[in-house]
CSV table of C-alpha atoms and ligand atoms in Angstrom, one decimal:
chain,number,residue,atom,x,y,z
W,6,MET,CA,-22.1,2.8,9.5
W,7,ARG,CA,-21.5,5.6,6.9
W,8,LEU,CA,-18.2,4.3,5.6
W,9,LEU,CA,-15.8,6.8,3.6
W,10,VAL,CA,-12.3,5.4,2.0
W,11,THR,CA,-10.0,7.6,0.8
W,12,GLY,CA,-7.3,6.2,-1.8
W,13,ALA,CA,-9.9,3.7,-3.1
W,14,ALA,CA,-8.4,3.8,-6.7
W,15,GLY,CA,-5.3,2.3,-5.3
W,16,PHE,CA,-4.3,-1.2,-4.4
W,17,ILE,CA,-5.3,-1.8,-1.3
W,18,GLY,CA,-8.0,0.9,-0.9
W,19,SER,CA,-9.8,-0.6,-3.9
W,20,HIS,CA,-9.7,-4.2,-2.2
W,21,PHE,CA,-10.9,-2.6,1.0
W,22,VAL,CA,-13.8,-1.2,-0.5
W,23,ARG,CA,-15.1,-4.5,-2.2
W,24,LEU,CA,-14.4,-6.1,1.1
W,25,ALA,CA,-16.6,-3.9,3.0
W,26,LEU,CA,-19.7,-3.9,0.5
W,27,HIS,CA,-19.2,-8.0,0.9
W,28,ARG,CA,-18.8,-7.9,4.7
W,29,ALA,CA,-21.4,-5.4,5.6
W,30,PRO,CA,-24.2,-4.9,2.6
W,31,GLY,CA,-26.1,-2.2,3.0
W,32,THR,CA,-23.5,-0.1,4.1
W,33,LYS,CA,-23.1,3.6,2.8
W,34,VAL,CA,-19.7,3.7,1.0
W,35,GLY,CA,-18.2,6.6,-0.3
W,36,VAL,CA,-14.6,6.8,-2.1
W,37,ILE,CA,-12.3,9.7,-2.4
W,38,ASP,CA,-9.4,9.6,-4.8
W,39,ALA,CA,-7.3,12.0,-6.3
W,40,LEU,CA,-6.7,10.1,-9.3
W,41,ARG,CA,-3.0,11.1,-9.4
W,42,TYR,CA,-0.4,8.6,-11.3
W,43,SER,CA,-1.3,5.5,-9.4
W,44,GLY,CA,-5.0,5.6,-9.1
W,45,ASN,CA,-7.3,4.4,-11.7
W,46,ARG,CA,-10.8,4.5,-12.5
W,47,SER,CA,-10.9,0.8,-13.9
W,48,THR,CA,-9.5,-0.2,-10.7
W,49,MET,CA,-13.0,0.9,-9.2
W,50,ALA,CA,-15.0,-0.4,-12.1
W,51,ASP,CA,-16.8,-3.0,-10.7
W,52,PHE,CA,-17.6,-1.4,-7.0
W,53,ALA,CA,-18.4,2.3,-8.9
W,54,ASN,CA,-22.4,2.0,-8.7
W,55,GLN,CA,-22.5,0.8,-5.5
W,56,THR,CA,-20.3,3.9,-3.9
W,57,SER,CA,-20.2,7.5,-4.2
W,58,PHE,CA,-17.1,9.1,-5.7
W,59,TYR,CA,-15.5,12.1,-4.6
W,60,GLN,CA,-12.4,13.4,-6.7
W,61,GLY,CA,-10.0,15.2,-4.5
W,62,ALA,CA,-6.7,15.1,-2.5
W,63,ILE,CA,-7.0,14.7,1.2
W,64,GLN,CA,-4.3,17.6,1.6
W,65,ASP,CA,-7.3,20.0,-0.1
W,66,LYS,CA,-8.9,21.2,3.0
W,67,ALA,CA,-11.7,22.6,1.3
W,68,PHE,CA,-12.3,19.7,-0.3
W,69,VAL,CA,-12.1,17.1,2.6
W,70,ASP,CA,-14.8,19.8,4.6
W,71,GLN,CA,-17.1,19.4,1.4
W,72,THR,CA,-17.0,16.2,1.1
W,73,PHE,CA,-17.4,15.3,4.9
W,74,SER,CA,-20.6,17.7,4.9
W,75,GLU,CA,-21.9,16.2,1.8
W,76,PHE,CA,-21.5,12.2,2.6
W,77,ARG,CA,-21.8,12.5,6.4
W,78,PRO,CA,-19.6,10.0,7.3
W,79,THR,CA,-19.3,7.7,10.5
W,80,HIS,CA,-16.0,6.3,9.6
W,81,VAL,CA,-13.2,6.9,7.5
W,82,VAL,CA,-10.5,5.1,6.4
W,83,ASN,CA,-7.1,6.1,5.2
W,84,PHE,CA,-5.6,4.7,2.5
W,85,ALA,CA,-4.7,7.7,0.4
W,86,ALA,CA,-1.0,7.9,0.1
W,87,GLU,CA,2.2,8.3,-1.7
W,88,SER,CA,3.6,4.9,-1.0
W,89,HIS,CA,6.9,4.2,-3.4
W,90,ASN,CA,10.2,4.5,-1.8
W,91,ASP,CA,12.1,5.0,-5.2
W,92,ARG,CA,9.9,7.9,-5.8
W,93,SER,CA,10.6,9.4,-2.4
W,94,LEU,CA,14.2,9.0,-3.1
W,95,VAL,CA,14.1,11.1,-6.4
W,96,ASP,CA,11.4,14.1,-5.1
W,97,ASN,CA,9.8,13.6,-1.6
W,98,SER,CA,7.9,17.3,-1.4
W,99,ASP,CA,4.3,14.9,-2.6
W,100,PHE,CA,4.9,12.7,-0.1
W,101,VAL,CA,5.0,14.8,2.8
W,102,GLN,CA,2.1,16.9,1.7
W,103,THR,CA,-0.4,13.9,1.3
W,104,ASN,CA,0.9,11.4,3.9
W,105,THR,CA,1.7,13.9,6.4
W,106,TYR,CA,-0.1,17.3,5.8
W,107,GLY,CA,-3.1,14.9,4.5
W,108,THR,CA,-3.3,13.3,7.4
W,109,GLN,CA,-3.7,16.4,9.6
W,110,VAL,CA,-6.2,17.6,7.3
W,111,LEU,CA,-8.5,14.3,7.9
W,112,LEU,CA,-7.7,14.3,11.4
W,113,GLU,CA,-9.1,17.8,12.1
W,114,ALA,CA,-11.9,16.9,9.8
W,115,ALA,CA,-12.5,14.2,11.7
W,116,ARG,CA,-12.4,16.2,14.7
W,117,GLN,CA,-14.6,18.9,13.4
W,118,HIS,CA,-17.1,16.6,12.1
W,119,ARG,CA,-17.3,14.1,15.2
W,120,LEU,CA,-16.4,11.1,13.6
W,121,GLU,CA,-17.0,7.9,15.5
W,122,ARG,CA,-13.7,6.4,13.9
W,123,ILE,CA,-11.0,7.1,11.8
W,124,LEU,CA,-8.3,4.5,10.8
W,125,GLN,CA,-5.1,5.4,9.6
W,126,VAL,CA,-3.4,2.8,7.0
W,127,SER,CA,0.2,2.6,7.8
W,128,THR,CA,3.1,0.9,7.3
W,129,ASP,CA,6.0,-1.1,9.1
W,130,GLU,CA,8.8,0.8,7.3
W,131,VAL,CA,8.2,3.5,10.0
W,132,TYR,CA,10.0,1.3,12.7
W,133,GLY,CA,13.1,1.0,10.3
W,134,SER,CA,15.2,-2.1,9.2
W,135,ILE,CA,15.6,-4.9,12.1
W,136,ASP,CA,18.2,-7.7,11.6
W,137,ALA,CA,16.9,-10.1,13.7
W,138,GLY,CA,13.9,-10.7,15.7
W,139,GLN,CA,10.5,-8.4,15.1
W,140,PHE,CA,9.3,-5.3,15.7
W,141,THR,CA,6.0,-5.2,18.4
W,142,GLU,CA,3.8,-1.9,18.2
W,143,HIS,CA,5.8,-0.6,20.8
W,144,SER,CA,9.4,-0.8,18.8
W,145,PRO,CA,10.8,2.8,18.5
W,146,ILE,CA,9.9,4.9,15.2
W,147,GLN,CA,12.9,4.9,13.2
W,148,PRO,CA,12.0,5.6,9.3
W,149,ASN,CA,14.8,5.5,7.0
W,150,THR,CA,13.5,6.8,3.5
W,151,PRO,CA,11.7,10.0,2.7
W,152,TYR,CA,8.5,8.0,1.9
W,153,SER,CA,8.5,6.2,5.7
W,154,ALA,CA,9.4,9.2,7.2
W,155,SER,CA,6.5,11.2,6.0
W,156,LYS,CA,3.7,7.9,7.0
W,157,ALA,CA,5.6,8.0,10.4
W,158,GLY,CA,4.7,12.0,10.4
W,159,GLY,CA,0.9,10.9,10.0
W,160,ASP,CA,1.6,8.2,12.6
W,161,LEU,CA,2.7,10.5,15.5
W,162,LEU,CA,-0.3,13.1,14.5
W,163,CYS,CA,-2.5,10.4,14.9
W,164,ARG,CA,-1.3,9.6,18.6
W,165,ALA,CA,-1.2,13.5,19.1
W,166,HIS,CA,-4.8,13.8,18.2
W,167,TRP,CA,-6.0,11.2,20.3
W,168,VAL,CA,-3.8,12.5,23.4
W,169,SER,CA,-4.7,16.0,22.7
W,170,TYR,CA,-8.4,15.7,21.4
W,171,LYS,CA,-9.6,12.1,22.1
W,172,THR,CA,-10.1,12.0,18.4
W,173,PRO,CA,-11.1,8.2,17.8
W,174,VAL,CA,-8.4,7.2,15.8
W,175,ILE,CA,-6.6,4.0,15.3
W,176,VAL,CA,-3.0,3.3,13.1
W,177,THR,CA,-2.5,-0.3,11.4
W,178,ARG,CA,0.9,-0.6,10.0
W,179,GLY,CA,0.9,-3.2,7.2
W,180,GLY,CA,3.4,-5.6,5.9
W,181,ASN,CA,4.9,-5.8,2.0
W,182,THR,CA,1.5,-6.2,0.3
W,183,PHE,CA,0.7,-8.3,-3.0
W,184,GLY,CA,-2.0,-9.1,-5.4
W,185,PRO,CA,-4.2,-8.3,-8.2
W,186,TYR,CA,-4.7,-4.3,-9.1
W,187,HIS,CA,-1.1,-3.4,-8.0
W,188,TYR,CA,0.4,-0.3,-9.7
W,189,PRO,CA,3.3,-1.8,-11.3
W,190,GLU,CA,6.1,-0.2,-9.9
W,191,LYS,CA,6.5,-1.9,-6.6
W,192,LEU,CA,8.6,-5.3,-7.0
W,193,ILE,CA,5.9,-7.8,-7.7
W,194,PRO,CA,4.1,-6.1,-10.2
W,195,PHE,CA,6.8,-3.9,-11.9
W,196,PHE,CA,8.6,-7.5,-12.5
W,197,LEU,CA,5.8,-9.4,-13.7
W,198,VAL,CA,4.7,-6.3,-16.3
W,199,ARG,CA,8.3,-6.4,-17.6
W,200,LEU,CA,8.5,-9.9,-17.7
W,201,LEU,CA,5.2,-10.3,-19.3
W,202,GLN,CA,6.7,-7.6,-22.1
W,203,GLY,CA,9.6,-10.1,-22.8
W,204,LYS,CA,11.8,-7.3,-20.8
W,205,LYS,CA,14.6,-8.0,-18.2
W,206,VAL,CA,13.8,-7.1,-14.8
W,207,PRO,CA,16.6,-5.4,-12.6
W,208,LEU,CA,17.3,-6.8,-9.0
W,209,TYR,CA,18.6,-4.2,-6.6
W,210,GLY,CA,22.0,-5.6,-5.4
W,211,GLU,CA,22.1,-9.3,-4.9
W,212,GLY,CA,18.2,-9.6,-4.0
W,213,SER,CA,19.3,-10.4,-0.5
W,214,GLN,CA,16.9,-8.1,1.2
W,215,VAL,CA,14.2,-9.8,3.2
W,216,ARG,CA,10.4,-8.9,3.1
W,217,GLU,CA,7.8,-9.8,5.3
W,218,TRP,CA,4.6,-10.5,2.6
W,219,ILE,CA,1.2,-10.4,3.0
W,220,HIS,CA,-1.7,-10.7,0.5
W,221,VAL,CA,-4.2,-8.1,0.0
W,222,ARG,CA,-7.2,-9.8,0.9
W,223,ASP,CA,-5.4,-11.0,4.3
W,224,HIS,CA,-4.2,-7.2,4.7
W,225,SER,CA,-7.8,-5.7,4.0
W,226,ALA,CA,-9.5,-8.1,6.1
W,227,GLY,CA,-7.1,-7.2,9.1
W,228,ILE,CA,-8.2,-3.8,8.7
W,229,TRP,CA,-11.7,-4.6,8.8
W,230,THR,CA,-11.1,-6.2,11.9
W,231,VAL,CA,-9.6,-3.7,13.6
W,232,LEU,CA,-12.1,-0.8,12.1
W,233,GLU,CA,-14.9,-2.6,13.7
W,234,SER,CA,-13.1,-4.2,17.0
W,235,GLY,CA,-9.9,-2.2,17.5
W,236,LEU,CA,-9.8,0.4,20.4
W,237,PRO,CA,-8.8,3.9,19.6
W,238,GLY,CA,-5.7,5.4,20.3
W,239,GLU,CA,-3.9,2.2,19.6
W,240,VAL,CA,-1.4,0.7,17.0
W,241,TYR,CA,-2.1,-2.5,15.6
W,242,ASN,CA,0.3,-4.4,13.0
W,243,VAL,CA,-0.9,-6.5,10.5
W,244,GLY,CA,1.4,-8.7,8.8
W,245,ASP,CA,1.9,-12.1,7.8
W,246,THR,CA,5.1,-14.9,8.5
W,247,ASN,CA,6.0,-14.8,4.6
W,248,GLU,CA,9.5,-13.9,5.0
W,249,ARG,CA,11.3,-14.4,1.6
W,250,THR,CA,14.0,-13.0,-0.3
W,251,ASN,CA,13.5,-10.5,-3.2
W,252,LEU,CA,15.5,-13.2,-5.2
W,253,ASP,CA,13.3,-15.8,-3.5
W,254,VAL,CA,10.3,-14.1,-5.0
W,255,VAL,CA,11.5,-13.4,-8.2
W,256,ARG,CA,12.2,-17.0,-8.7
W,257,ILE,CA,8.8,-17.7,-8.0
W,258,LEU,CA,7.3,-15.6,-10.5
W,259,LEU,CA,9.9,-16.9,-13.1
W,260,ASP,CA,8.9,-20.2,-12.4
W,261,GLU,CA,5.0,-19.3,-13.0
W,262,LEU,CA,5.7,-17.5,-16.1
W,263,GLY,CA,8.2,-20.6,-17.3
W,264,LEU,CA,11.5,-18.2,-17.6
W,265,GLY,CA,15.0,-18.5,-16.4
W,266,LEU,CA,17.2,-16.5,-14.2
W,267,ASP,CA,18.5,-14.9,-17.1
W,268,ARG,CA,16.0,-12.5,-17.3
W,269,VAL,CA,17.4,-10.9,-14.2
W,270,LYS,CA,19.9,-8.0,-14.0
W,271,PHE,CA,21.2,-7.8,-11.0
W,272,ILE,CA,21.9,-3.9,-10.4
W,273,PRO,CA,23.7,-1.5,-8.3
W,274,ASP,CA,21.2,-0.9,-5.5
W,275,PRO,CA,19.7,2.6,-6.3
W,276,ARG,CA,18.7,2.7,-2.6
W,277,LYS,CA,21.8,3.0,-1.4
W,278,GLY,CA,22.2,3.6,2.8
W,279,ALA,CA,18.4,3.7,2.6
W,280,HIS,CA,17.7,0.4,1.6
W,281,ASP,CA,16.2,-1.5,4.5
W,282,ALA,CA,17.9,-4.8,4.9
W,283,ARG,CA,14.8,-7.0,6.5
W,284,TYR,CA,11.2,-6.2,7.9
W,285,SER,CA,9.4,-8.7,10.3
W,286,MET,CA,6.7,-7.8,13.0
W,287,THR,CA,4.7,-9.7,15.5
W,288,THR,CA,1.2,-9.7,14.8
W,289,THR,CA,-0.1,-10.9,18.5
W,290,LYS,CA,-2.3,-7.8,19.2
W,291,VAL,CA,-4.3,-7.7,15.8
W,292,ARG,CA,-4.9,-11.8,16.5
W,293,GLY,CA,-6.6,-11.0,19.7
W,294,LEU,CA,-9.3,-9.1,17.8
W,295,GLY,CA,-9.9,-12.5,15.9
W,296,TRP,CA,-7.9,-12.0,12.3
W,297,SER,CA,-5.7,-14.4,11.4
W,298,PRO,CA,-4.1,-14.9,8.0
W,299,ARG,CA,-5.4,-17.3,5.3
W,300,GLU,CA,-4.0,-17.2,2.1
W,301,ASP,CA,-0.9,-19.3,1.3
W,302,PHE,CA,1.8,-16.9,-0.2
W,303,GLU,CA,3.5,-19.0,-3.0
W,304,GLU,CA,0.0,-20.1,-4.0
W,305,GLU,CA,-1.1,-16.3,-4.0
W,306,LEU,CA,1.9,-15.2,-5.8
W,307,ARG,CA,0.9,-17.5,-8.6
W,308,VAL,CA,-2.4,-16.2,-8.6
W,309,THR,CA,-1.0,-13.0,-8.6
W,310,ALA,CA,1.8,-13.6,-11.7
W,311,LYS,CA,-1.4,-15.3,-13.8
W,312,TRP,CA,-3.6,-12.4,-13.0
W,313,PHE,CA,-1.0,-10.0,-14.3
W,314,ALA,CA,-1.1,-12.7,-17.3
W,315,ASP,CA,-4.6,-12.4,-18.0
W,316,ASN,CA,-5.5,-8.7,-17.3
W,317,GLU,CA,-3.1,-7.2,-20.0
W,318,GLU,CA,-5.9,-4.7,-20.5
W,319,TRP,CA,-5.6,-3.3,-17.2
W,320,TRP,CA,-1.6,-3.0,-17.1
W,321,ARG,CA,-0.9,-1.9,-20.6
W,322,PRO,CA,-2.5,1.7,-20.6
W,323,ILE,CA,-0.7,2.6,-17.5
W,324,VAL,CA,3.0,1.4,-18.8
W,325,GLN,CA,2.0,2.9,-22.2
W,326,ASN,CA,1.5,6.6,-20.0
W,327,PRO,CA,4.3,8.9,-20.8
W,328,GLY,CA,4.6,9.6,-17.6
W,329,TYR,CA,4.9,5.8,-16.3
W,330,GLU,CA,7.5,5.3,-19.2
W,331,SER,CA,9.7,8.7,-17.9
W,332,PHE,CA,10.3,7.8,-14.8
W,333,VAL,CA,11.3,4.1,-15.4
W,334,LYS,CA,13.2,5.5,-18.2
W,335,LYS,CA,14.8,8.4,-15.4
W,336,PHE,CA,15.4,6.0,-12.7
W,337,TYR,CA,16.4,2.6,-14.4
W,338,GLY,CA,17.9,3.7,-17.6
W,339,PRO,CA,21.5,4.2,-16.3
W,340,SER,CA,21.7,0.7,-14.8
W,341,LEU,CA,19.6,-1.0,-17.4
W,342,GLY,CA,21.2,0.4,-20.2
W,343,GLU,CA,20.3,-1.3,-23.5
W,344,ASP,CA,17.7,-3.7,-21.4
W,345,LEU,CA,15.7,-0.9,-20.6
B,24,DAU,O1,6.3,-2.7,4.2
B,24,DAU,C1,5.5,-1.9,3.7
B,24,DAU,C2,5.9,-1.3,2.5
B,24,DAU,O2,6.3,-2.4,1.4
B,24,DAU,C3,4.8,-0.1,2.1
B,24,DAU,O3,4.6,0.7,3.1
B,24,DAU,C4,5.5,0.5,0.5
B,24,DAU,O4,4.2,1.4,0.3
B,24,DAU,C5,5.4,-0.6,-0.2
B,24,DAU,O5,6.1,0.0,-1.2
B,24,DAU,C6,6.5,-1.6,0.3
B,24,DAU,O6,7.9,-1.0,0.1
B,24,DAU,P1,9.3,-1.7,-0.2
B,24,DAU,O7,10.2,-0.9,-0.6
B,24,DAU,O8,9.5,-3.1,0.6
B,24,DAU,O9,8.5,-2.5,-1.6
B,24,DAU,P2,9.3,-2.2,-3.2
B,24,DAU,O10,8.2,-3.4,-3.7
B,24,DAU,O11,9.6,-1.2,-3.8
B,24,DAU,O12,10.4,-3.0,-2.9
B,24,DAU,C7,10.5,-4.8,-2.3
B,24,DAU,C8,12.5,-4.9,-2.3
B,24,DAU,O13,12.4,-5.4,-3.9
B,24,DAU,C9,13.3,-4.0,-1.7
B,24,DAU,O14,13.9,-4.7,-1.1
B,24,DAU,C10,13.4,-3.4,-2.8
B,24,DAU,C11,13.4,-4.5,-4.1
B,24,DAU,N1,13.5,-4.0,-5.7
B,24,DAU,C12,12.2,-3.3,-5.4
B,24,DAU,C13,11.9,-2.8,-7.4
B,24,DAU,C14,11.1,-1.7,-7.3
B,24,DAU,C15,14.3,-4.5,-6.6
B,24,DAU,O15,14.9,-5.3,-6.4
B,24,DAU,N2,13.7,-4.1,-8.0
B,24,DAU,C16,12.7,-3.2,-8.2
B,24,DAU,O16,13.0,-2.7,-9.0
């Protein structure tokens, strides 16, 4: 196998590269990343000399063609994405460009270069919100934010390329993922870096929304299993059974850091109508391929909190970046006020 991983300087992509190098030693691994705001060279430091790095964006057709010609992948796994719902509510053009059109560029290149497999890493958010019960791979696609709609567009293109051209594409839909190297804009890493800096954390509404959490190592291993054993043209949900309200998650983080609930500021929900109340999905299909999650949620959440406490040199340059500071100020300034 010659494996090309896009978005490798990001959170889940970087963990997947580590897992691939471990599970299949000797595999030629190429990595692509545009190194936009959430992609960090430092995230790839430990595997940089075992991989070939190509800097560019998946929506850049000339770059993708050139990279495919040079690296000659047999398998591609696409993690490259704009992935933050809040950013997509402010401006969604980059989301459509990367998540929808970028996927189309990769699918075309997969066809031209006759890949054996292309795996599209997607999200449970394409199903929308579910108050009771669980989504299956056959549930309707009903995304509620520009982010999830742009991912759904990518998923539908995967389906169309399978049906139209028999491009050997598989889609995985993952749950809310957590662990080390998580860019500090999502709930867990954002709250951790703020708490570690002595700041308050902005919890939307009453913190009552439910997310189904999966550790990044389990998510990566699920994707690896699907890459090896999944059927082309199919969709596989990759999730764990850890349903928690946001407030429950935050209570564990506070407890691990020895802090109290006074560090939480409940703010008016900035996602308004687009705030999905609950995610939950069945994973029978991927378990049928021999995968099951191994990590304990609460234990690993505490390990993640410790990782952020011990790895300030990784996140400090990120939070000091003017672009990062200006988004936080613009998005949270009005509701956090003097607690910003
Ligand atoms: O379900 C998979 C999805 O999970 C992925 O596709 C997305 O890329 C990933 O960002 C995540 O989406 P969410 O919107 O669920 O994740 P986020 O961490 O942004 O928010 C989790 C919950 O926490 C959500 O109910 C909103 C709430 N929240 C989030 C932030 C950033 C807060 O209360 N305060 C915050 O500052």
